[in-house]
Coordinates of C-alpha atoms in Angstrom, one line a residue:
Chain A
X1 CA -36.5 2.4 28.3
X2 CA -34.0 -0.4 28.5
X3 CA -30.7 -0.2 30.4
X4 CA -28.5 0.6 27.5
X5 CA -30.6 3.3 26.4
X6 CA -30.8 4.5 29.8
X7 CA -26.9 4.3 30.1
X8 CA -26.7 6.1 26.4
X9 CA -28.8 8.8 27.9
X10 CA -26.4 9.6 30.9
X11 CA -23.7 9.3 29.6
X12 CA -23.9 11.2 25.7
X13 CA -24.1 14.7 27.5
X14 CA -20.5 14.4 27.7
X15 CA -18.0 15.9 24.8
X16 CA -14.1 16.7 24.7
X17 CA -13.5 20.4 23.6
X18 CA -10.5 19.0 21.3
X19 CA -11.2 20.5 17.6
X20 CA -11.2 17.7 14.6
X21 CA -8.4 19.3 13.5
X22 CA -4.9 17.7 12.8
X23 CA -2.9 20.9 13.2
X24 CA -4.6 21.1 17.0
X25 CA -3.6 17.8 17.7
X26 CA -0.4 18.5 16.4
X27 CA 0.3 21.7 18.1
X28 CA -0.9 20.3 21.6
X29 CA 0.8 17.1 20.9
X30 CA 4.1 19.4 20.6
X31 CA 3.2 20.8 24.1
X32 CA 2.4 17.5 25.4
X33 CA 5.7 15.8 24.4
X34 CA 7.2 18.6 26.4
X35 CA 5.2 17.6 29.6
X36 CA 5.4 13.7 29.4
X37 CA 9.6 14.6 28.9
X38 CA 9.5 17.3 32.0
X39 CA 6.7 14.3 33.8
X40 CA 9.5 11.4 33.3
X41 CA 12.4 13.2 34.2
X42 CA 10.2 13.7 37.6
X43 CA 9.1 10.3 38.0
X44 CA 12.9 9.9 38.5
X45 CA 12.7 11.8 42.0
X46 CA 8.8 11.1 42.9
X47 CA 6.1 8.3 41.8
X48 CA 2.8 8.7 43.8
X49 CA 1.7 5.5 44.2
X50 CA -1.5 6.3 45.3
X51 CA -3.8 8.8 47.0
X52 CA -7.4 8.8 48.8
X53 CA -9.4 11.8 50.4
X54 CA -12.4 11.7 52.9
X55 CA -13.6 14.1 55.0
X56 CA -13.9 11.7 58.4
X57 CA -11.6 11.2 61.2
X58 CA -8.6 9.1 60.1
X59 CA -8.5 5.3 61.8
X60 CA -6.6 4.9 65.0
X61 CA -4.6 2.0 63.0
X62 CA -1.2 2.6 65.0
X63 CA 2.1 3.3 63.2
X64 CA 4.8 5.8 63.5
X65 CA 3.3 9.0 64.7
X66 CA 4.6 12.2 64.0
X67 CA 3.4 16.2 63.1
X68 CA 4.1 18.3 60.2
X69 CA 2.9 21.7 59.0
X70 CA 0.4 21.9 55.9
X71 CA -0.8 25.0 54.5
X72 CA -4.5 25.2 54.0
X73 CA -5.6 27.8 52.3
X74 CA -2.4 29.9 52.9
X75 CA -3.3 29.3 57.0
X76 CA -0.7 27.1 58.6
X77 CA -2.2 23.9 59.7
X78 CA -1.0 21.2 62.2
X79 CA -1.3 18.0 60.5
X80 CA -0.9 14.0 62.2
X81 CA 1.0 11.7 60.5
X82 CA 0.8 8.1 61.0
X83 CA 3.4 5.7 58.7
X84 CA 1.7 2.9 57.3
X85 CA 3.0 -0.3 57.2
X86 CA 3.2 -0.3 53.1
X87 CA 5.4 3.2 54.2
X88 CA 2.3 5.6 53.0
X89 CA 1.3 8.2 55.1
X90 CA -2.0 9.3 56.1
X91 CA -2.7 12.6 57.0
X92 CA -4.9 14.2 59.6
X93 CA -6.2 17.8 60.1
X94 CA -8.7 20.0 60.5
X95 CA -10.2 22.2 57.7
X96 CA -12.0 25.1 59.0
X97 CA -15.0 22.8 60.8
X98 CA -14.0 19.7 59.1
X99 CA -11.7 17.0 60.0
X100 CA -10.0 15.5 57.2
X101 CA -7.9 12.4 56.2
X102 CA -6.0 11.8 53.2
X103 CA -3.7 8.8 52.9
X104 CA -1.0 8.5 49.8
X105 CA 2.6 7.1 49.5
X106 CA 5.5 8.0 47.3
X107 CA 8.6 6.4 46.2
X108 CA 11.8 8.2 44.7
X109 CA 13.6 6.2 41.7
X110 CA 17.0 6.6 41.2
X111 CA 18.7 6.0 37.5
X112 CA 18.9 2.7 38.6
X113 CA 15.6 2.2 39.2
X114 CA 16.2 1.6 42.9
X115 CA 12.8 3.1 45.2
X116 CA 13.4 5.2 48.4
X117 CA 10.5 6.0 50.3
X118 CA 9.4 9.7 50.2
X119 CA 9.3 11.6 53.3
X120 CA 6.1 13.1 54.6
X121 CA 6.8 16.6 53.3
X122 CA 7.3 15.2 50.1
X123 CA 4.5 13.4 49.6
X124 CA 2.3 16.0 51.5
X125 CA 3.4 18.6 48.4
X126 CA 2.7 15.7 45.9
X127 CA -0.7 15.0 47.2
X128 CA -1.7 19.3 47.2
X129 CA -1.9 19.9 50.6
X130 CA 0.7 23.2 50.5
X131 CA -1.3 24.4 47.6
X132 CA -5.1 25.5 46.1
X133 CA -7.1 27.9 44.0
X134 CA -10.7 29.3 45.0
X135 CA -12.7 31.8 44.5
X136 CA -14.0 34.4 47.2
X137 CA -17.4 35.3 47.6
X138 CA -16.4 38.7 46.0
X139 CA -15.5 37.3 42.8
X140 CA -12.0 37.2 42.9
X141 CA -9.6 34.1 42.4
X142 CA -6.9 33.5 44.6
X143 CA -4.2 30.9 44.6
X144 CA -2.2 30.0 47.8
X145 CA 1.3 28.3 48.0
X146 CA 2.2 27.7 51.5
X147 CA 2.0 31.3 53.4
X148 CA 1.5 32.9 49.9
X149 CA -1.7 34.2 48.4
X150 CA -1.8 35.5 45.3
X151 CA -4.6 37.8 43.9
X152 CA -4.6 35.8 40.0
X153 CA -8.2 37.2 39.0
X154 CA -6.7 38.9 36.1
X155 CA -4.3 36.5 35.3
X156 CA -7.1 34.4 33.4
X157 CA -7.1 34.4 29.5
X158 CA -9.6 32.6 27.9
X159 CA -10.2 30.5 31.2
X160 CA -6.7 29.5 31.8
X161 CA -4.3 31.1 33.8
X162 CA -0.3 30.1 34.2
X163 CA 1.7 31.3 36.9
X164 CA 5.2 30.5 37.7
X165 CA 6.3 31.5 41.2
X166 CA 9.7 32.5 42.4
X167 CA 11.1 32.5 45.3
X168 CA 14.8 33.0 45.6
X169 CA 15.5 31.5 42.4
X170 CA 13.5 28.4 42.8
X171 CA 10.6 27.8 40.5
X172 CA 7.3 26.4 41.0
X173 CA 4.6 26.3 37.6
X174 CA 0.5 26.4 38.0
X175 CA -1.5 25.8 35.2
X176 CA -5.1 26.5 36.4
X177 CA -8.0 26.1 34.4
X178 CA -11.7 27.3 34.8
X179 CA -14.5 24.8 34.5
X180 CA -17.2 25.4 35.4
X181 CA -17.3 26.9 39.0
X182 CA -13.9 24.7 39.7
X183 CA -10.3 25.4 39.0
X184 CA -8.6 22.3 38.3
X185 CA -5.0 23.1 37.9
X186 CA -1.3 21.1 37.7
X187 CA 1.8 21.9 39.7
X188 CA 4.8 21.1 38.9
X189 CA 8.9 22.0 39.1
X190 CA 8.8 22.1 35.5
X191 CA 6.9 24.4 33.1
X192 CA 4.4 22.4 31.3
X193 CA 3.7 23.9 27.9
X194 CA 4.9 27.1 26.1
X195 CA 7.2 28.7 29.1
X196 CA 6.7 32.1 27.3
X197 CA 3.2 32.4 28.3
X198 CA 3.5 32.1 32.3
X199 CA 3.0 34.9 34.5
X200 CA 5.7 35.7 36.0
X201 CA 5.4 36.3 40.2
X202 CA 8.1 37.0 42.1
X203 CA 7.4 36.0 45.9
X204 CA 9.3 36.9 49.0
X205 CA 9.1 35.6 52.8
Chain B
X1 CA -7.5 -0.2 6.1
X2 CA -6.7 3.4 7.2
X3 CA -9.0 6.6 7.9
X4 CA -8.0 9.8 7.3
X5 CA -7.1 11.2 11.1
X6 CA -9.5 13.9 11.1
X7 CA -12.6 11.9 9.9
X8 CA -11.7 9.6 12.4
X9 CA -11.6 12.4 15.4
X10 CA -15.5 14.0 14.2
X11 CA -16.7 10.5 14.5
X12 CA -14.9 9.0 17.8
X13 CA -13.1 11.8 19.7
X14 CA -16.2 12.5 22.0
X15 CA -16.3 7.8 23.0
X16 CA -12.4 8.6 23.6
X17 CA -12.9 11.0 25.8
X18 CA -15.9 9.6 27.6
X19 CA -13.8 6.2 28.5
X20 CA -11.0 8.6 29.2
X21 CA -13.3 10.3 31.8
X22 CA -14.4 7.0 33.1
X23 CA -11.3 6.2 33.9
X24 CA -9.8 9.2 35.0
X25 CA -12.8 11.3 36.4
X26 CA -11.0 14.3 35.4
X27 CA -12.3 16.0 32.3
X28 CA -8.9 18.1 31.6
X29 CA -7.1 14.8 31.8
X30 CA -10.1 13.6 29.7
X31 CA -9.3 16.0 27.0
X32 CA -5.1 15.1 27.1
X33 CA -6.0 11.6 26.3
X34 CA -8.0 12.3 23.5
X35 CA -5.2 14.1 21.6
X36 CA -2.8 11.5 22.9
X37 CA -4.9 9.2 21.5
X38 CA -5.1 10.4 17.5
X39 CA -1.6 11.7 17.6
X40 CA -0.9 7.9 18.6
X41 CA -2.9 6.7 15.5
X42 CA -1.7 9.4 13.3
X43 CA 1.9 8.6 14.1
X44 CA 1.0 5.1 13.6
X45 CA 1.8 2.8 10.4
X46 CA -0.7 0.1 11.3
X47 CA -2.9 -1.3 8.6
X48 CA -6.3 -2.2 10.7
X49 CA -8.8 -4.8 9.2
X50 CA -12.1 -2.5 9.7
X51 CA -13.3 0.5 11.1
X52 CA -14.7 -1.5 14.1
X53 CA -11.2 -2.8 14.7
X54 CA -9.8 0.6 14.5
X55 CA -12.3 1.8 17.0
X56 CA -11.6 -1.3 19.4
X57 CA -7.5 0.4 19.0
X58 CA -8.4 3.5 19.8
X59 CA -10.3 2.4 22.7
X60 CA -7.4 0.1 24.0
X61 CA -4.9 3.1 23.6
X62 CA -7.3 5.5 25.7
X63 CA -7.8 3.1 28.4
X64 CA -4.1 2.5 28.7
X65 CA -3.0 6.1 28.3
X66 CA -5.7 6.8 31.4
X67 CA -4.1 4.2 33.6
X68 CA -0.8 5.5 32.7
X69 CA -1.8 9.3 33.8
X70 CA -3.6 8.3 37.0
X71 CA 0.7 7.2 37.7
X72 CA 2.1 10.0 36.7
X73 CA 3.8 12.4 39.0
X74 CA 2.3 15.4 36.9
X75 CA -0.8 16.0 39.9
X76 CA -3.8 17.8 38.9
X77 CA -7.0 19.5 41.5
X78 CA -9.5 18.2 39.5
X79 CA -13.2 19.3 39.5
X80 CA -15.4 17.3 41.7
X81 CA -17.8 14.9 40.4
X82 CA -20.8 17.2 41.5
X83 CA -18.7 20.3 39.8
X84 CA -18.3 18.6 36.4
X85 CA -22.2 16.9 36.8
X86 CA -23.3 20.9 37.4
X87 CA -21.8 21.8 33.6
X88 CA -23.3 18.8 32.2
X89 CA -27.5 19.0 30.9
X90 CA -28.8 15.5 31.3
X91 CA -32.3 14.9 29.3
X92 CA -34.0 13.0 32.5
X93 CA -32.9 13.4 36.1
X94 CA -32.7 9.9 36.3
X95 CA -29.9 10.2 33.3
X96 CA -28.0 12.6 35.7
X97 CA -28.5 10.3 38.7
X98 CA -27.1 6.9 36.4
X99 CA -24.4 9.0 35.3
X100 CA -23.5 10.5 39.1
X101 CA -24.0 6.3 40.0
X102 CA -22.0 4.4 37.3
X103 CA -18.7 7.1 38.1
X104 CA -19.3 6.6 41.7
X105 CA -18.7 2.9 41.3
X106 CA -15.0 1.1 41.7
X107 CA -12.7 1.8 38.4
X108 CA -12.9 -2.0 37.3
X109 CA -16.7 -2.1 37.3
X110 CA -17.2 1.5 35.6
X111 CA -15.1 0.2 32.7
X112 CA -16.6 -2.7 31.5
X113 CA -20.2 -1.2 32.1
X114 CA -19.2 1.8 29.6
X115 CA -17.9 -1.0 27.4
X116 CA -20.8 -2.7 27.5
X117 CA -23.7 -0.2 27.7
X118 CA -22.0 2.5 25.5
X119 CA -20.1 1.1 23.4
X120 CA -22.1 -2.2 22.9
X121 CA -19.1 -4.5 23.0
X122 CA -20.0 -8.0 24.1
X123 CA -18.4 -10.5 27.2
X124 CA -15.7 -11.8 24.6
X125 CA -14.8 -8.5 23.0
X126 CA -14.2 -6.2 26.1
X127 CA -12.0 -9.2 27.2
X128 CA -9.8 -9.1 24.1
X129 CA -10.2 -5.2 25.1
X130 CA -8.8 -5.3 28.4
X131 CA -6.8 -8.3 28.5
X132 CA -8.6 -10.2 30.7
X133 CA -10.7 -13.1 31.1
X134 CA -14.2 -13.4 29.6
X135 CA -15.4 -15.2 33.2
X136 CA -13.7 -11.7 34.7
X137 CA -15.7 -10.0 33.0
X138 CA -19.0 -11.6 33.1
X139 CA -18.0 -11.5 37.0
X140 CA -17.4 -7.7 37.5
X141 CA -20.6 -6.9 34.9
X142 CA -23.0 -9.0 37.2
X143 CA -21.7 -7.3 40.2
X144 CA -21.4 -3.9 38.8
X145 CA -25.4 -4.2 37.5
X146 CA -26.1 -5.2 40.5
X147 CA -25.0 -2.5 43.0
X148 CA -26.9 0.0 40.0
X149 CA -30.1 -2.3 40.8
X150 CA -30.0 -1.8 44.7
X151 CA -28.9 1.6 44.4
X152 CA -31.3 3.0 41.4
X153 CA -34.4 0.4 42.7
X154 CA -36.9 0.6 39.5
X155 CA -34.9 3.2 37.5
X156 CA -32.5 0.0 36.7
X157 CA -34.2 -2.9 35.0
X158 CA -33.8 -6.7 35.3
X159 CA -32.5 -6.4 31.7
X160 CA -29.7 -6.5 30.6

């Protein structure tokens, strides 16, 4: 077997699940409009600029050094922040038995097009690490905003679930899909899609 | 020369998505691109020369669409690599282990590889593809083969 047809071979197992069908592209081009609108009006306040993960301990490369609080799996983490020289941040902490690293870096844009470098916090909630979805041994899904966890096993229809949280008026939107046995999901200040068809939960210190 | 949108999406929606996945290693994102992609065309008033040079257009517009997401603020938990492999059923384990391989591999080699092996575009038309120099290319494809070689040993020939 040549390369090519060994390359044809690994890679044809994959398909979209988009239908051939105009009126599907149409209707999700619809929703998709409303995201890239509700995505550009955010890139006004944050631009990731970029983002790695390893599970290893972070390089002693100096900087600034300072500690904020993540929230790993709804369990308060301390977290070490060193500021790079290019202003990203990477951050350090410990995940159960594993250390972990993850360096990214923001910039807010104002009309002007002026950038401001994000704080920490910022680009921490940018880059997940106040947020996740899993699924317990028992079955159930559960997501977790900060100290929040949130039983959203029945929330699922047809492998997607939407949840808009509300705490005190402010609004934060998960649209988590199953694949698989992952749950890739967005976040976002802005509902992304059909508004009408998030679950509403109300959440309360 | 125009296709009827449709037609067009049964016969190239599943190359879009696979150089959107390339690219974004995401397959939700993946899926976005494809529809981005087709409404793009459909919106579109541009009277192509062939079906290849439509297909070289809808490839351009995925591959930009991708880079564009990977900036955007929208951010997404993805499934893993090893996740998305588990859903996938590869004829040969070597297919699986060349797949798991090539994505593993730094974004500007990936995409001129699946240019090349997939969608068998030569050196001087994934440059007019990507906008970059055919000695660029000819660069990143002889490095990109050869981390395959040392990594796959005898599953990767001395082909090309």
């Amino acid at each position: 077997m040549t390369n090519r047809e060994l390359y044809k071979q690994a890679f044809s197992p994959l398909h979209t699940s988009v239908k051939s069908s105009l009126n599907t592209v149409r209707e999700d081009n619809t929703k998709k409009v409303f995201k890239m609108k509700s995505g550009l009006a955010a890139c006004i306040v944050l631009f990731l600029l970029f983002s790695s993960m390893a599970s290893a301990y972070a390089a002693d490369v100096g900087g600034i050094r300072e500690t904020i609080h993540l929230w790993i799996y709804g369990k308060e983490v301390d977290a070490t922040v060193i500021v790079n020289e290019d202003n990203s941040y990477t951050f350090s902490y410990r995940d159960g038995e594993e250390e972990k690293s993850i360096t990214a870096g923001g910039v807010s844009l104002d009309e002007d097009g002026e950038g401001t470098a994000l704080s920490a916090e910022e680009v921490a909630w940018g880059s997940g690490l106040y947020d996740d979805v899993v699924e317990k041994e028992d079955g159930t899904i559960w997501l977790y905003y900060y100290s929040y966890e949130i039983d959203i096993t029945d929330l699922f229809e047809d492998n997607v679930c939407k949840v808009e949280l509300n705490e005190d008026g402010e609004k934060i939107f998960f649209d988590i899909s199953k694949e698989g046995h992952g749950f890739p999901y967005g976040i976002s200040q802005k509902p992304q899609g059909l508004m009408k068809n998030y679950n509403i939960v109300n959440i309360k210190e | 020369m125009r296709i009827e949108t449709e037609l067009l999406m049964n016969r190239y929606k599943d190359h879009v998505f696979r150089i959107a996945y390339n690219i974004c290693k995401n397959p939700a994102d993946a899926d976005d691109i494809v529809q981005e992609t087709f409404m793009k065309y459909h919106m579109s008033k541009i009277e192509f020369e062939s079906e290849e040079h439509i297909k070289a257009w809808l490839i351009r517009v995925a591959i930009n669409q991708s880079k564009d997401l990977l900036r955007s603020f929208w951010h997404r938990k993805s499934l893993s690599l090893n996740e998305y492999r588990e859903t996938l059923s590869f004829e040969t384990e070597t297919a699986g282990n060349v797949f798991e391989q090539v994505m593993a591999l730094s974004p500007k080699y990936r995409i001129i590889l699946h240019l090349f092996y997939y969608e068998d575009y030569n050196v001087k038309e994934i440059s007019k593809i990507l906008e970059i120099t055919e000695s660029n290319v000819k660069v990143r494809l002889s490095r990109g083969r050869k981390i395959l070689k040392n990594i796959l040993k005898e599953d990767w020939k001395d082909d090309e």
